[in-house]
Amino acid sequence: QVHLVESGGGLVQAGGSLRLSCAASGRTFNNYVMGWFRQAAGKEREFVISISWSGGTIIYADLVKGRFTISRDNAKNTVYLQMNSLKPEDTAVYYCAAKAPKDSRYDYWGQGTQVTVSS
């Protein structure tokens, strides 16, 4: 079992930046692919970005390329989402998730953190 807790959400003006953190506990953190998803009000949850256990492979959703980056510190069992050039359409609840590399589905989810971008 992996327990995930997100932090760092809040209110920011368009064009600003935020860094989200996701702290993991439980099974060995560095065995897992870590991802960030988001869900805006009235919309389905969507994939944002993910990072492999080594950090060597990062996958971006097109809508965040060039603006968002992901990193991880396996010694601290933490993954980060750096969000720059934020837009009002980035407003959503952001979720951290973990999965084993061989799995297609993410097995573990955090409770989410709200990000609101004002225009």
PDB file of C-alpha atoms in Angstrom, residues 12-70:
ATOM      1  CA  VAL A  12      -2.559  32.348  -8.109  1.00  0.00           C
ATOM      2  CA  GLN A  13      -2.955  34.948 -10.827  1.00  0.00           C
ATOM      3  CA  ALA A  14      -2.703  34.043 -14.470  1.00  0.00           C
ATOM      4  CA  GLY A  15       0.915  33.938 -15.545  1.00  0.00           C
ATOM      5  CA  GLY A  16       2.074  32.953 -12.090  1.00  0.00           C
ATOM      6  CA  SER A  17       3.660  29.778 -10.766  1.00  0.00           C
ATOM      7  CA  LEU A  18       2.969  27.140  -8.163  1.00  0.00           C
ATOM      8  CA  ARG A  19       4.826  24.057  -7.027  1.00  0.00           C
ATOM      9  CA  LEU A  20       2.860  21.091  -5.807  1.00  0.00           C
ATOM     10  CA  SER A  21       4.387  18.371  -3.685  1.00  0.00           C
ATOM     11  CA  CYS A  22       3.312  14.803  -3.156  1.00  0.00           C
ATOM     12  CA  ALA A  23       4.712  12.954  -0.182  1.00  0.00           C
ATOM     13  CA  ALA A  24       4.542   9.170  -0.279  1.00  0.00           C
ATOM     14  CA  SER A  25       4.688   6.623   2.492  1.00  0.00           C
ATOM     15  CA  GLY A  26       4.308   2.883   2.615  1.00  0.00           C
ATOM     16  CA  ARG A  27       5.914   0.659   0.026  1.00  0.00           C
ATOM     17  CA  THR A  28       9.189   1.549  -1.585  1.00  0.00           C
ATOM     18  CA  PHE A  29       8.545   4.837  -3.314  1.00  0.00           C
ATOM     19  CA  ASN A  30      11.259   4.563  -5.896  1.00  0.00           C
ATOM     20  CA  ASN A  31       9.733   1.449  -7.437  1.00  0.00           C
ATOM     21  CA  TYR A  32       6.745   3.395  -8.707  1.00  0.00           C
ATOM     22  CA  VAL A  33       5.898   5.565 -11.656  1.00  0.00           C
ATOM     23  CA  MET A  34       4.449   8.795 -10.282  1.00  0.00           C
ATOM     24  CA  GLY A  35       1.889  10.866 -12.078  1.00  0.00           C
ATOM     25  CA  TRP A  36      -0.175  13.986 -11.717  1.00  0.00           C
ATOM     26  CA  PHE A  37      -3.763  14.233 -12.868  1.00  0.00           C
ATOM     27  CA  ARG A  38      -6.313  16.984 -12.568  1.00  0.00           C
ATOM     28  CA  GLN A  39     -10.051  17.360 -12.560  1.00  0.00           C
ATOM     29  CA  ALA A  40     -11.827  20.618 -13.239  1.00  0.00           C
ATOM     30  CA  ALA A  41     -15.358  21.202 -12.027  1.00  0.00           C
ATOM     31  CA  GLY A  42     -17.836  19.377 -14.220  1.00  0.00           C
ATOM     32  CA  LYS A  43     -15.136  17.640 -16.239  1.00  0.00           C
ATOM     33  CA  GLU A  44     -13.488  14.254 -16.235  1.00  0.00           C
ATOM     34  CA  ARG A  45     -10.145  13.675 -14.631  1.00  0.00           C
ATOM     35  CA  GLU A  46      -7.281  14.079 -17.091  1.00  0.00           C
ATOM     36  CA  PHE A  47      -3.644  13.089 -17.204  1.00  0.00           C
ATOM     37  CA  VAL A  48      -1.128  15.901 -16.763  1.00  0.00           C
ATOM     38  CA  ILE A  49       2.356  14.461 -16.463  1.00  0.00           C
ATOM     39  CA  SER A  50       4.290  11.450 -15.182  1.00  0.00           C
ATOM     40  CA  ILE A  51       7.827  10.458 -14.252  1.00  0.00           C
ATOM     41  CA  SER A  52       9.514   7.059 -14.187  1.00  0.00           C
ATOM     42  CA  TRP A  53      11.097   5.618 -11.082  1.00  0.00           C
ATOM     43  CA  SER A  54      14.545   6.800 -12.158  1.00  0.00           C
ATOM     44  CA  GLY A  55      13.366  10.161 -13.415  1.00  0.00           C
ATOM     45  CA  GLY A  56      14.690   9.301 -16.832  1.00  0.00           C
ATOM     46  CA  THR A  57      11.350   9.203 -18.596  1.00  0.00           C
ATOM     47  CA  ILE A  58       8.833  12.024 -18.379  1.00  0.00           C
ATOM     48  CA  ILE A  59       5.552  12.009 -20.242  1.00  0.00           C
ATOM     49  CA  TYR A  60       3.635  15.254 -20.746  1.00  0.00           C
ATOM     50  CA  ALA A  61       0.097  15.978 -21.786  1.00  0.00           C
ATOM     51  CA  ASP A  62       0.169  18.379 -24.732  1.00  0.00           C
ATOM     52  CA  LEU A  63      -1.675  21.046 -22.809  1.00  0.00           C
ATOM     53  CA  VAL A  64       1.157  21.468 -20.291  1.00  0.00           C
ATOM     54  CA  LYS A  65       4.245  21.033 -22.445  1.00  0.00           C
ATOM     55  CA  GLY A  66       6.624  23.904 -21.967  1.00  0.00           C
ATOM     56  CA  ARG A  67       4.855  25.096 -18.821  1.00  0.00           C
ATOM     57  CA  PHE A  68       4.825  22.225 -16.311  1.00  0.00           C
ATOM     58  CA  THR A  69       7.678  20.055 -15.155  1.00  0.00           C
ATOM     59  CA  ILE A  70       7.882  17.091 -12.821  1.00  0.00           C
TER      60      ILE A  70
END
